[in-house]
XYZ file of C-alpha atoms in Angstrom:
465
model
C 0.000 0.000 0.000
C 3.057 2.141 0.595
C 4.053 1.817 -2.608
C 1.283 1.916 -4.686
C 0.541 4.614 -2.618
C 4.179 6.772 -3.283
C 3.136 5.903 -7.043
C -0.324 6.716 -6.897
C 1.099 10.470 -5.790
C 3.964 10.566 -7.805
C 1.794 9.681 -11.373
C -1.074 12.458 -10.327
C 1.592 15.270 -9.887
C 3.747 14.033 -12.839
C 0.391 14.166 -14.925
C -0.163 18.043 -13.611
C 2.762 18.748 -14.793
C 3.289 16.980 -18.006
C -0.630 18.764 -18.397
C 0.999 21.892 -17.421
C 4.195 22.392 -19.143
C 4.168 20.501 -22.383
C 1.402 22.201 -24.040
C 3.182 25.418 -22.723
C 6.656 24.366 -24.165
C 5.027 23.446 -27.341
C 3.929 26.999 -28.258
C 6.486 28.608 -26.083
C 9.067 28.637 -29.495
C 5.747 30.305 -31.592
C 5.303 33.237 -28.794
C 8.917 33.849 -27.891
C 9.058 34.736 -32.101
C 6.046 36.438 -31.878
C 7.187 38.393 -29.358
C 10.527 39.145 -30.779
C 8.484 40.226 -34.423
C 6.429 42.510 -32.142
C 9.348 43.737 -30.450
C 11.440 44.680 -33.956
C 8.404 45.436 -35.443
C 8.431 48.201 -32.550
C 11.646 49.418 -32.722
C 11.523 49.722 -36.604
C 8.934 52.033 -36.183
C 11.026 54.182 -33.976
C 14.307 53.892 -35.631
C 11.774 55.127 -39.360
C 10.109 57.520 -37.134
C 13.400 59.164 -35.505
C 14.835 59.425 -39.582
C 11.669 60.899 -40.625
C 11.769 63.165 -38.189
C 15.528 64.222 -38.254
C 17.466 62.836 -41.548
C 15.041 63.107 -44.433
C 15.686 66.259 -46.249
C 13.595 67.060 -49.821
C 12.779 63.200 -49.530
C 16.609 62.074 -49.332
C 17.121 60.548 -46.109
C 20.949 61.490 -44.943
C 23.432 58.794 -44.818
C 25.128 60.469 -41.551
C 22.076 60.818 -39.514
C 20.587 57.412 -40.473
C 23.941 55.836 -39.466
C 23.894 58.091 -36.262
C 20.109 57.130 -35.440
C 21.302 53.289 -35.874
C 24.623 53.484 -34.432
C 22.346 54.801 -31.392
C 20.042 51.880 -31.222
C 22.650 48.953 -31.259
C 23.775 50.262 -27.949
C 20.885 49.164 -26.555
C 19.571 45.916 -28.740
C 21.507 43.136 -30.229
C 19.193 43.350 -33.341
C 20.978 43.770 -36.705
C 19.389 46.631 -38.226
C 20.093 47.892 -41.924
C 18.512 50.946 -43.491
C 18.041 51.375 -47.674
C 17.044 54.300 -49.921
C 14.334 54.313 -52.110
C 15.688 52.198 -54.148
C 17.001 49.606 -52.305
C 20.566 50.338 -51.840
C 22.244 50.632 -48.221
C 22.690 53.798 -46.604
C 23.787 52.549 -42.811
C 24.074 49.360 -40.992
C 24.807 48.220 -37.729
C 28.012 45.510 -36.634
C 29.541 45.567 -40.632
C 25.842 44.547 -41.707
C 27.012 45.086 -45.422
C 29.029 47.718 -47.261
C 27.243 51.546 -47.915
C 25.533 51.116 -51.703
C 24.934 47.483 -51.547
C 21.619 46.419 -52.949
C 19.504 45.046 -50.828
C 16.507 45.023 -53.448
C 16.545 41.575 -53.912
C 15.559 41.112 -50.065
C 11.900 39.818 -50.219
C 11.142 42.364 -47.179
C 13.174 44.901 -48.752
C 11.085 44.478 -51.935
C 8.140 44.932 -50.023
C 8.691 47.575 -47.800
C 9.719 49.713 -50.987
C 6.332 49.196 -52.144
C 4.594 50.712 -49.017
C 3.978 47.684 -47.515
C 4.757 46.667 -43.785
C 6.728 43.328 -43.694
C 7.009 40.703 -40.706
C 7.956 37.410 -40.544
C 10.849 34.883 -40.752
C 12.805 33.216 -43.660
C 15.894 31.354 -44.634
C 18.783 33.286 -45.003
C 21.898 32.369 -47.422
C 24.244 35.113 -45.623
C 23.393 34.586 -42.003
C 23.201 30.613 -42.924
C 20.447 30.502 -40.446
C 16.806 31.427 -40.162
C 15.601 35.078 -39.513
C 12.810 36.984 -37.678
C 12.509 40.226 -39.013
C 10.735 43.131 -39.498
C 10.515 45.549 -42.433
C 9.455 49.189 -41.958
C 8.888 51.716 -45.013
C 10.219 55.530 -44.230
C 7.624 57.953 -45.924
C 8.651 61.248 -47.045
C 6.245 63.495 -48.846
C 3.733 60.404 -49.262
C 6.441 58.826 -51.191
C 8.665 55.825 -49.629
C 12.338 57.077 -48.916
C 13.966 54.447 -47.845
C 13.263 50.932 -45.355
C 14.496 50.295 -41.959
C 15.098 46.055 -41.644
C 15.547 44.771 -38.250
C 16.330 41.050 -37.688
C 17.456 38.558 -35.190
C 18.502 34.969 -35.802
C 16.255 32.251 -34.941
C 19.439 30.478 -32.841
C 19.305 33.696 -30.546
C 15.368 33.062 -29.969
C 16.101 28.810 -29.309
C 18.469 29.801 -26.666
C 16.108 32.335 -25.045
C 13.375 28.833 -25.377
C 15.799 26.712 -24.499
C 16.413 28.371 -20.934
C 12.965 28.511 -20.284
C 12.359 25.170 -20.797
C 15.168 24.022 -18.801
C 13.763 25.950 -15.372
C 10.290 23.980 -16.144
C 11.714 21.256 -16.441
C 13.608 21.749 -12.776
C 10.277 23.100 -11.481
C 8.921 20.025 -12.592
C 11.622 17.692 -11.096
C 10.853 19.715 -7.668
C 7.474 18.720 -7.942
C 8.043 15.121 -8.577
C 10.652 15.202 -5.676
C 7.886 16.996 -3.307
C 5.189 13.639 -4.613
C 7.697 11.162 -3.118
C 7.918 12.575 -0.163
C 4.389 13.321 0.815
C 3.303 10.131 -0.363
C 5.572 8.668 2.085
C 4.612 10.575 4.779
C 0.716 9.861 4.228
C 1.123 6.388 3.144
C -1.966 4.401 4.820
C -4.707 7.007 3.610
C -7.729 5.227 2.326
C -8.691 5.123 -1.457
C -11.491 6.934 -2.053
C -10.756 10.476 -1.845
C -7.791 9.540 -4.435
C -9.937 7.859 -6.734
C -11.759 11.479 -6.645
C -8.629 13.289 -6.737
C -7.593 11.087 -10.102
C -10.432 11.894 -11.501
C -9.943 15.471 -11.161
C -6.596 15.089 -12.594
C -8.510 13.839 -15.188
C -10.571 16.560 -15.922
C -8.286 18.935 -15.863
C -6.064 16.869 -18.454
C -8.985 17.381 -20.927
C -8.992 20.916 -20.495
C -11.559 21.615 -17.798
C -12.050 23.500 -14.285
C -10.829 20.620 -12.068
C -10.951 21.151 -7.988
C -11.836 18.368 -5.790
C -13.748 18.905 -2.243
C -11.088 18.253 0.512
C -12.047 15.280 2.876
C -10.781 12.194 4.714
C -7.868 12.497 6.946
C -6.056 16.018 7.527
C -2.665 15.092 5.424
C -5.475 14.352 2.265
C -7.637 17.396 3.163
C -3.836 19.978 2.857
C -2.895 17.767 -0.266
C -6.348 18.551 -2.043
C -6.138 21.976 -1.231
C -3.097 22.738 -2.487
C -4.101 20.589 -6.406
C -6.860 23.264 -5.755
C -4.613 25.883 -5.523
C -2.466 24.612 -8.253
C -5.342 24.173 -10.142
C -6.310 27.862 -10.067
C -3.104 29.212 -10.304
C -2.457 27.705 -13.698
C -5.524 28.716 -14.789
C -4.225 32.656 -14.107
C -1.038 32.526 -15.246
C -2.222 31.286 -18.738
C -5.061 34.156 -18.316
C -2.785 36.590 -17.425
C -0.321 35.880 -19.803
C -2.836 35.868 -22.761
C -4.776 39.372 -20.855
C -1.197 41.147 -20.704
C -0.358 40.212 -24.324
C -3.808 41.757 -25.583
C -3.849 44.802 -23.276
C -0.315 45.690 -24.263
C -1.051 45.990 -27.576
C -4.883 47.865 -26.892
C -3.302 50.298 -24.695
C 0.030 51.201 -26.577
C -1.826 51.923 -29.866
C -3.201 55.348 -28.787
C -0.110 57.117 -27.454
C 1.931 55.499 -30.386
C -0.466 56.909 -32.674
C -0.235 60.299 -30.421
C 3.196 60.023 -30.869
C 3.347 59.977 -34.838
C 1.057 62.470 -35.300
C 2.987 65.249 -33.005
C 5.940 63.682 -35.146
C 4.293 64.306 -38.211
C 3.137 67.607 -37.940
C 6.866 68.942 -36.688
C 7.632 67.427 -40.139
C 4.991 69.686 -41.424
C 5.755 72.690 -39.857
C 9.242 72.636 -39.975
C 9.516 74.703 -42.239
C 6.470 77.024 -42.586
C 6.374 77.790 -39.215
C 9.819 76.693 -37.104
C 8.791 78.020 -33.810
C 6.502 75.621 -33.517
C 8.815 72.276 -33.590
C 9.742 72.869 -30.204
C 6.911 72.412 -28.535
C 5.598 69.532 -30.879
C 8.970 68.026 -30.481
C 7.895 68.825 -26.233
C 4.218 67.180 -27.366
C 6.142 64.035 -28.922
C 8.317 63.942 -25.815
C 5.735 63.958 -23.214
C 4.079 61.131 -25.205
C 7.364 58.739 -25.022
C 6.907 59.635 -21.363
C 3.844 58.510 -21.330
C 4.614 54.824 -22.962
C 7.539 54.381 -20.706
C 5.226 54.954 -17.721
C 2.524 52.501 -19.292
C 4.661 50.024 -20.116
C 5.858 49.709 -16.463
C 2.667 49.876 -14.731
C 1.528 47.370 -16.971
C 4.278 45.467 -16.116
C 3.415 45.740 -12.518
C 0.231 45.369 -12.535
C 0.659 41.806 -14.003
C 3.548 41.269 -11.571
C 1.178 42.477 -8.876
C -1.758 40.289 -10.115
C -4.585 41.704 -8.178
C -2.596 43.515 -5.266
C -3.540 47.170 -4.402
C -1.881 49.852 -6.508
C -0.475 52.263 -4.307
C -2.748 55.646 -3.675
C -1.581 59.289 -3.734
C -3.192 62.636 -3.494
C -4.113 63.629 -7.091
C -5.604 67.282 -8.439
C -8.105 65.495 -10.623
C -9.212 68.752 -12.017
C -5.643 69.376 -13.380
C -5.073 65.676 -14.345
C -8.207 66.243 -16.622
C -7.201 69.385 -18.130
C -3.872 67.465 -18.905
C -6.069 65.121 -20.544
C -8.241 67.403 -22.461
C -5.006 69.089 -24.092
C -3.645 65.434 -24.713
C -6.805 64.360 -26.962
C -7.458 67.726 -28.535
C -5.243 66.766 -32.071
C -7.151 63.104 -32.006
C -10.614 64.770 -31.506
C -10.008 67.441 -33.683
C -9.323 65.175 -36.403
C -12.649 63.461 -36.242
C -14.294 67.120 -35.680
C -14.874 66.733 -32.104
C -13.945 69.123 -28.801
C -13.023 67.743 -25.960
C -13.739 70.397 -22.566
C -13.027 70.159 -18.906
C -16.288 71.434 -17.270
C -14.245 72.219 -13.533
C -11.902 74.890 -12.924
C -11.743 74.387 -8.985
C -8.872 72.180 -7.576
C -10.350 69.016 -6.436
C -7.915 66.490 -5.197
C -8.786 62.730 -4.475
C -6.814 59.679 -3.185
C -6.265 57.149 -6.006
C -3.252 55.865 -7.812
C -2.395 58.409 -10.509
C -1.515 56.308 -13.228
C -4.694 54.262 -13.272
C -6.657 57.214 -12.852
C -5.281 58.756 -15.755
C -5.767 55.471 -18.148
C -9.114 54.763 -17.311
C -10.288 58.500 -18.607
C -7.863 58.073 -21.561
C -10.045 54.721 -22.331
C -13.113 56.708 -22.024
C -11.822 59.095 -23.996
C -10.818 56.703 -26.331
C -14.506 55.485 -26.109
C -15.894 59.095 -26.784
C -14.363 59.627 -30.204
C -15.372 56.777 -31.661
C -18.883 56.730 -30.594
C -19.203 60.834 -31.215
C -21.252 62.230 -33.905
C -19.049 64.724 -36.237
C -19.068 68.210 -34.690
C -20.125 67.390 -30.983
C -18.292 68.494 -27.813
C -17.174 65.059 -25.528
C -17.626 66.791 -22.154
C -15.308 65.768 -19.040
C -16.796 66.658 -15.981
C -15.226 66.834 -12.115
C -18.639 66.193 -9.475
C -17.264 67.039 -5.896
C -19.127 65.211 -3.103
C -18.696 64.931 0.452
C -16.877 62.033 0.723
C -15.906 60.872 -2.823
C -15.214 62.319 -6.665
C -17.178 61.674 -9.718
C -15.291 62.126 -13.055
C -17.927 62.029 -15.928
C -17.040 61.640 -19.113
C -20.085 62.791 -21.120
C -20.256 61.840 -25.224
C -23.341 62.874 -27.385
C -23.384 59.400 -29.323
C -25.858 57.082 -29.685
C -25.232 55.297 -26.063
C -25.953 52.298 -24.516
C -29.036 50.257 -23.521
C -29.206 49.458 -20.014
C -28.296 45.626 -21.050
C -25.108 46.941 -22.982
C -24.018 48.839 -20.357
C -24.454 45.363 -18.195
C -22.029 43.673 -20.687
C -19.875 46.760 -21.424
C -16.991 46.241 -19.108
C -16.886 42.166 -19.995
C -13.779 41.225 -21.896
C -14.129 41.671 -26.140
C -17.188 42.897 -26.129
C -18.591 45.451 -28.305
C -20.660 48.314 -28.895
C -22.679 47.140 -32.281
C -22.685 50.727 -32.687
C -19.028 50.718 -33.145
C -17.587 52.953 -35.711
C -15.256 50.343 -37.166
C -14.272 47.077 -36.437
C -11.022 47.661 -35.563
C -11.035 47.708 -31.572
C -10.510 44.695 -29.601
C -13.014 45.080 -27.569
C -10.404 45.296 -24.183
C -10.830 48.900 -23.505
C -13.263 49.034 -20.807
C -12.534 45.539 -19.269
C -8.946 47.130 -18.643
C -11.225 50.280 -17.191
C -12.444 47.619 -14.501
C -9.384 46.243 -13.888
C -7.263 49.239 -13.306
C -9.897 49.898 -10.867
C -10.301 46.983 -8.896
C -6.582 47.131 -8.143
C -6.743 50.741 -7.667
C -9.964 50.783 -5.372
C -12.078 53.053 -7.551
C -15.680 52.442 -8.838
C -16.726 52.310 -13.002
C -19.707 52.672 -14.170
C -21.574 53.519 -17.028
C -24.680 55.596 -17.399
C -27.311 57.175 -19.879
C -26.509 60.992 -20.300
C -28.923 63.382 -19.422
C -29.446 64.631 -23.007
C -28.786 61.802 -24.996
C -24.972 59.867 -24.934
C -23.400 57.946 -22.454
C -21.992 59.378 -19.033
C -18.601 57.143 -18.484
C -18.149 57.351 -14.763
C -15.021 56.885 -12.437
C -15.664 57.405 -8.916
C -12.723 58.188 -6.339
C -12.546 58.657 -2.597
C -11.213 61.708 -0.555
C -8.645 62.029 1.944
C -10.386 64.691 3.665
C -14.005 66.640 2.693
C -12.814 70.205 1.109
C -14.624 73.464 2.325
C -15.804 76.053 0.215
């Protein structure tokens, strides 16, 4: 019975974690290079950004500043990055890449980035004698392509980065045998029927469903079916979070990188009609890199912090809105829209600033696409005794009380949508941001017609007067 029992133990865990870790180490080569195309697909746009911005001239981009901007980046990445003219040929290259003039035409990215096109992917390459992830860029100038930025990695650098992954699941998982052998020798004797349960739940959750077992019998049996509880669950998050952080990343860096082109773009516009203006679009652009930097990490630590508390400060939410207001102007404007801050009185609240400040950018994000053409989105600051409302108040077609029910659930949709191009992960960020931030969401029907997007914060102190 000893035995059987030590094996009985050792087989359910080793199942767990064969259930675990080899459907994760099967896809874990697919995401690491779909993480490492997102990340050069990122940095290409930088790198074509920064020579838009600073080495095109008359649609020529400058050999010396395109080698400067690259020479800049490969202090910081080991990606090889190349960058053509409009025809092809090679105008600066990082780590002896190739020699200045080379064609690089012939490159099936190169060919299509030339054309306009965006290129990502991997292929065999006869130089590197190895297979590449890259990512292709095209650098516009006057509407017309002026050249390609190529950034690339090697698919051996990617296996090792798998191959070190694997190998600390694969210790976790000898821990976890090791941990079987000895509990099942310290509860050898337990009876057999809460195991047979146990395997059975080991068998659900090998086919892919919610497995947790009810803990009875003796006290060792009662800890040990706890903890596959625990296990259970925990699994179950990381793969959610892992998938939710993936998704939310991309949803929430879209709008400041978009933000960030367009100040970009219209320095390029103005640079010469008007010069005194670059500086502060340049400041505009700035402020917006600020911005991803700081979203990045709180991202970051919100998924590291998987549910904890963010920390709470004393915010002026009547200044963080005007911020906000200025922020959104050039986005609304382009649709038509105005976006106003109905509070000019300092009201400050206790809530983590960050948060704060993405959940209104996500309702302002909401706003202009809902917004009829030529309507004012209205942000207003409602100062109560013991907690601030910050409305933010669209003249769209709103939202029935049922879709205001379902709003904040993850991927869904407005069906009055104005394309089909969000994901649908806007607001159910909104509601998480807040849960780990302690404030309150809500939506409501505006007075007049709309919706009323609502964020409610508590106060350190009631204000007089």
């Amino acid at each position: 019975m000893r035995r059987n029992f030590i094996l009985v133990i050792v087989g359910i865990v080793g199942l767990v974690v064969l259930v675990r870790d080899i459907p994760f180490i099967a896809h874990l080569s697919r995401l690491e290079k779909e993480r490492q195309i997102t990340r050069l697909e990122r940095d290409a746009y930088v790198i074509a950004g920064q020579i838009r911005a600073f080495s095109v001239r008359e649609s020529t981009i400058s050999q010396a500043g395109a080698q400067a901007i690259v020479d800049d980046f490969t202090t910081t990445s080991d990606a090889l990055a190349v960058v053509t003219d409009e025809r092809g040929r090679l105008i600066a290259s990082s780590q002896e890449v190739g020699r200045v003039g080379e064609d690089y035409a012939n490159r099936p990215e190169i060919a299509s980035a030339l054309l306009g096109s965006v290129s990502l992917g991997s292929r065999q390459s006869q130089t590197e004698n190895d297979v590449i992830v890259y990512a292709a860029i095209p650098i516009f100038a006057n509407e017309s392509v002026a050249g390609v930025v190529r950034l690339l990695r090697s698919q051996t650098v990617i296996n090792q980065v798998v191959d070190s992954q694997i190998q600390q699941l694969l210790v976790a998982a000898a821990v976890s045998l090791l941990m079987a052998v000895v509990a099942g020798v310290l509860l050898a004797g337990i009876v057999s029927s809460p195991l047979r349960r146990l395997e059975s739940a080991v068998d659900d959750m090998a086919a892919g469903r919610t497995a947790s077992v009810k803990p009875e019998g003796p006290r060792e049996l009662k800890s040990l079916a706890t903890q596959f509880n625990r296990m259970s669950e925990r699994v179950g998050q990381m793969l959610e979070l892992q998938k939710r952080f993936s998704g939310d990343a991309a949803h929430q860096l879209r709008t400041p990188l978009t933000a960030l082109r367009l100040r970009l773009e219209q320095a390029q516009i103005v640079a010469e009609s008007d010069p005194s203006s670059v500086g502060e679009l340049i400041e505009a652009a700035l402020r917006e890199t600020d911005r991803l930097s700081t979203l990045t990490e709180r991202m970051l630590q919100l998924a590291r912090a998987e549910g904890k508390p963010l920390p709470a400060e004393l915010v002026d939410v009547t200044k963080l809105c005007h911020e906000l207001a200025a922020e959104w102007a050039a986005l609304a404007g382009e649709s038509g829209l105005a976006v106003v801050v109905d509070s000019k009185r300092a009201v400050e609240v206790l809530a983590n600033e960050s948060a704060l400040r993405e959940i209104i950018s996500n309702y302002l994000d909401n706003a202009l696409n809902h917004s009829p053409h030529g309507s004012t989105i209205e942000i207003l600051v409602t100062d109560e005794a013991e907690f601030v409302e910050v409305i933010v108040r669209d003249h769209g077609p709103g939202l029935s009380e049922e879709f205001r029910a379902l709003a904040f659930e993850r991927f869904w949709r407005a069906p009055s949508s104005r394309s089909n191009e969000g994901s649908g992960i806007g607001l159910a960020i909104v509601a998480q941001l807040a849960r780990a931030a302690g404030l309150t969401v809500e939506l409501r029907s505006a007075p007049s017609g709309g919706l009323d997007s609502v964020v409610r914060s508590p106060k350190k102190f009631p204000r007089n007067g």
